[in-house]
C-alpha positions as protocol buffer text, in pm:
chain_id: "A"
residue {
  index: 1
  type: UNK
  ca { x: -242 y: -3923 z: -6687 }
}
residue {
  index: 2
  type: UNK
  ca { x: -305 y: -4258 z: -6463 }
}
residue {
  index: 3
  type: UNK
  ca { x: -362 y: -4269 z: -6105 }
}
residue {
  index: 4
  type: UNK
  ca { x: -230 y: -4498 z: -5859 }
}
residue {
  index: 5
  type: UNK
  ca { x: -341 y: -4452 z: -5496 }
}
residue {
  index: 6
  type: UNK
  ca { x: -390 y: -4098 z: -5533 }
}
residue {
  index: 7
  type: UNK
  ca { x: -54 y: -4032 z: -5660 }
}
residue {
  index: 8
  type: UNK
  ca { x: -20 y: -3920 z: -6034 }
}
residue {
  index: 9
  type: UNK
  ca { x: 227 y: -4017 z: -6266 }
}
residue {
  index: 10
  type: UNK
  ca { x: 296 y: -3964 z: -6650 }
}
residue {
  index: 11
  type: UNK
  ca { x: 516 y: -4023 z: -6924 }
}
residue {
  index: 12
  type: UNK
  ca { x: 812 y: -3743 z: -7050 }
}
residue {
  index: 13
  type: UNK
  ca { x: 985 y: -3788 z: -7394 }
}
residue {
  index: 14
  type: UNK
  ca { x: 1296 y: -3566 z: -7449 }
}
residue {
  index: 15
  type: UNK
  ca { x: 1459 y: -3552 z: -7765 }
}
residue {
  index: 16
  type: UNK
  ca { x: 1862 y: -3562 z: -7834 }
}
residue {
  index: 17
  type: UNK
  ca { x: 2018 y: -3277 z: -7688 }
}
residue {
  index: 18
  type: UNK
  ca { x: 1668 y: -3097 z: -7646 }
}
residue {
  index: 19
  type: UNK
  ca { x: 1487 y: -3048 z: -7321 }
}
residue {
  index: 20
  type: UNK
  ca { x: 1154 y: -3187 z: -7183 }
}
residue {
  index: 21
  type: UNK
  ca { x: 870 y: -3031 z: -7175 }
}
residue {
  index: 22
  type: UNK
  ca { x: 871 y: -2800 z: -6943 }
}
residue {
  index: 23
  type: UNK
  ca { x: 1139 y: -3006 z: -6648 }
}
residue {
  index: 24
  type: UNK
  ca { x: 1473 y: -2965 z: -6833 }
}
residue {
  index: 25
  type: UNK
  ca { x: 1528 y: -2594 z: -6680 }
}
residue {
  index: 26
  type: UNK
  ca { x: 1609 y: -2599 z: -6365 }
}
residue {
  index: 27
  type: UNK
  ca { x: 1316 y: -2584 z: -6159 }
}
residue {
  index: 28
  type: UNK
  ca { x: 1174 y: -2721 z: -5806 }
}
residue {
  index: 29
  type: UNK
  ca { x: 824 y: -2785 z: -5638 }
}
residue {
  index: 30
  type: UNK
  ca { x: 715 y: -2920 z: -5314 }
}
residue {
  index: 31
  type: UNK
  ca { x: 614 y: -3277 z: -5460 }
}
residue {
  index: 32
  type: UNK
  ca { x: 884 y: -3570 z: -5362 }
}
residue {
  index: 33
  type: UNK
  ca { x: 926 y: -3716 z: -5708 }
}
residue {
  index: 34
  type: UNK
  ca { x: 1033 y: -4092 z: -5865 }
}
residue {
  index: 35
  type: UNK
  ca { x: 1190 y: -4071 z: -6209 }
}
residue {
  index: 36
  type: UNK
  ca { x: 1194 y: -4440 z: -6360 }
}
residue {
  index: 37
  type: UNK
  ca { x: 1353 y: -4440 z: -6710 }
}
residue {
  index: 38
  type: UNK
  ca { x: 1166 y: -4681 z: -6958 }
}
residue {
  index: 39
  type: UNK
  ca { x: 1433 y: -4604 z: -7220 }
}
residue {
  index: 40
  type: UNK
  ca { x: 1712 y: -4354 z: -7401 }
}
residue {
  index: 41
  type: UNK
  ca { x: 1947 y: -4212 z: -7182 }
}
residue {
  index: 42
  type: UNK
  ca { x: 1848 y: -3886 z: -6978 }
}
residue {
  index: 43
  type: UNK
  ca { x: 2149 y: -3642 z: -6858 }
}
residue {
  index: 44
  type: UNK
  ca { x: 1962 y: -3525 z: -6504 }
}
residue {
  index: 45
  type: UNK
  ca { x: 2095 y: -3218 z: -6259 }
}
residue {
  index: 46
  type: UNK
  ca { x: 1989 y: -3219 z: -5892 }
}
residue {
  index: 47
  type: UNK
  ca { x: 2141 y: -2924 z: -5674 }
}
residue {
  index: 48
  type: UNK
  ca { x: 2397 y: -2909 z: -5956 }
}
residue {
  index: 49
  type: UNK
  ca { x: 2520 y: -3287 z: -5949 }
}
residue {
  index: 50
  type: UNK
  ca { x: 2478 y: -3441 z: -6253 }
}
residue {
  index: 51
  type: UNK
  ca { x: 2362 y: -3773 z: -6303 }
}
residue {
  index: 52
  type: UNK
  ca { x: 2364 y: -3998 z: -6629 }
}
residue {
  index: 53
  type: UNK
  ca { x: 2040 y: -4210 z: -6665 }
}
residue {
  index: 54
  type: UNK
  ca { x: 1975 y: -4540 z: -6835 }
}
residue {
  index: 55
  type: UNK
  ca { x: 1719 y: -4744 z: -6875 }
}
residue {
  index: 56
  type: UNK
  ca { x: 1609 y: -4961 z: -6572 }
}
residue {
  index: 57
  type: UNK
  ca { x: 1728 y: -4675 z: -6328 }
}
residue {
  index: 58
  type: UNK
  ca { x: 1491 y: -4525 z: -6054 }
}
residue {
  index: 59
  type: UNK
  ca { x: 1563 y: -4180 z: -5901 }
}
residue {
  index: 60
  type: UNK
  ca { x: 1409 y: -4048 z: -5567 }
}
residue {
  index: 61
  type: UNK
  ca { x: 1451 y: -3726 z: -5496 }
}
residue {
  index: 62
  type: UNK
  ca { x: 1226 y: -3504 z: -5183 }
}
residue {
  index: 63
  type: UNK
  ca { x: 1076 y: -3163 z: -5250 }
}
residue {
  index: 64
  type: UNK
  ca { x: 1249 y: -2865 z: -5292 }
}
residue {
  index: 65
  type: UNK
  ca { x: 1633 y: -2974 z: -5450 }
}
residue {
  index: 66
  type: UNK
  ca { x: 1655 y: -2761 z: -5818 }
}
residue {
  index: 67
  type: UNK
  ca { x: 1680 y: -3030 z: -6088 }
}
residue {
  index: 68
  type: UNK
  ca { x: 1621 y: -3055 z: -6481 }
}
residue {
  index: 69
  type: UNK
  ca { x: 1678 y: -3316 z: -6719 }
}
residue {
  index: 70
  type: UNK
  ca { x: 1752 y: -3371 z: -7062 }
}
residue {
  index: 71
  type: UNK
  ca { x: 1733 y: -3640 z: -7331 }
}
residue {
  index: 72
  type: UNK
  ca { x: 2121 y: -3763 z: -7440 }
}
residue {
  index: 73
  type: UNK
  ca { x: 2091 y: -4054 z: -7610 }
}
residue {
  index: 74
  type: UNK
  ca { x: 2050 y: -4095 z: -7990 }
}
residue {
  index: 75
  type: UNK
  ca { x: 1677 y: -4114 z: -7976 }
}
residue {
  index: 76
  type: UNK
  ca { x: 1610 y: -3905 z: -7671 }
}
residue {
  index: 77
  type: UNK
  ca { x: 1453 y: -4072 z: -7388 }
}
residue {
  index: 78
  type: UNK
  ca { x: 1156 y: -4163 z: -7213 }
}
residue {
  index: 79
  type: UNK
  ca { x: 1048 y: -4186 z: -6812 }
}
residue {
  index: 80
  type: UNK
  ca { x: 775 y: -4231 z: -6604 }
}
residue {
  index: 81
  type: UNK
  ca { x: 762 y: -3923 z: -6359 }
}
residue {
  index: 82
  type: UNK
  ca { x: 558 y: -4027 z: -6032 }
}
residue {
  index: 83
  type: UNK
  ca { x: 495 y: -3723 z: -5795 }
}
residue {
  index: 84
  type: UNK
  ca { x: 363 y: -3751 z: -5378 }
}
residue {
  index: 85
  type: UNK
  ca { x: 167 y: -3578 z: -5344 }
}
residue {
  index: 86
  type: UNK
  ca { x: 53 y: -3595 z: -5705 }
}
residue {
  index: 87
  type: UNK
  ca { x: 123 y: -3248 z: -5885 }
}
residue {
  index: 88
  type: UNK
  ca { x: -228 y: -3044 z: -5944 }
}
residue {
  index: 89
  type: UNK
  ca { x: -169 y: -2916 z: -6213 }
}
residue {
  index: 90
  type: UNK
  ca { x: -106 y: -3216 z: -6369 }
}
residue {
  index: 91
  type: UNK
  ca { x: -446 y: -3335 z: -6253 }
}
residue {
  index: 92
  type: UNK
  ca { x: -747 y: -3364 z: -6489 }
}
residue {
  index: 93
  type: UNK
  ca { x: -977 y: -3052 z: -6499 }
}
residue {
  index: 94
  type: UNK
  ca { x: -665 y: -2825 z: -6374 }
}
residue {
  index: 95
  type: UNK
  ca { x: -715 y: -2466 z: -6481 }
}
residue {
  index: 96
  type: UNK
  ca { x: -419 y: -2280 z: -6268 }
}
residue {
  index: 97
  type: UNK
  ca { x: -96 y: -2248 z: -6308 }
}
residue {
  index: 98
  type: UNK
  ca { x: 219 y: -2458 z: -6277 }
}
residue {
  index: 99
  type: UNK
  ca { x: 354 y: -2510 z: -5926 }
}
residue {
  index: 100
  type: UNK
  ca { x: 732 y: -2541 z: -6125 }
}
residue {
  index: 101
  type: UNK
  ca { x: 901 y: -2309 z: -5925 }
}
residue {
  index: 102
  type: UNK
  ca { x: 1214 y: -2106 z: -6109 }
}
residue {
  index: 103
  type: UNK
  ca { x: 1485 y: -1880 z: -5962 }
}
């Protein structure tokens, strides 16, 4: 976990065909979020549009839209997730639960 200007940001590997951690169900939380793919190609839903990711691209999207992503190329994919206001419990020392949000 780095932190840049009070805003936290991390790296997500998703293997072929096989979801992230814990952001490949659909999910949402009231941090704005940048996804910047470093490499692999990433299959990402937002409000049920789909969006093929490569690497070089940069996604914005505010709080709240449902969204999920998962790894499609042949080795997966990795991306920088950058969150405003940065996620707590992604925060060193965290001891509560997830603010992932499911329906």
């Amino acid at each position: 976990m780095n932190m840049i200007a009070k805003q936290a940001y991390h790296a997500v590997t998703s293997m072929p065909g096989c979801h992230s951690k814990d952001g490949s169900v659909p999910h949402w939380h009231d941090n704005e979020q940048i996804l910047v793919m470093v490499s692999g190609m990433c299959k990402l839903t937002i409000d049920g549009n789909i969006f093929d990711t490569h690497p070089g691209d940069l996604l914005f999207f505010p709080a709240g839209p449902r969204h999920g992503a998962i790894g499609t190329g042949p080795e997966g994919c990795v991306h920088y997730e950058i969150f405003a206001p940065a996620r707590p419990d992604q925060l060193p020392g965290w001891i509560g639960s997830s603010v992932l949000r499911y329906d």
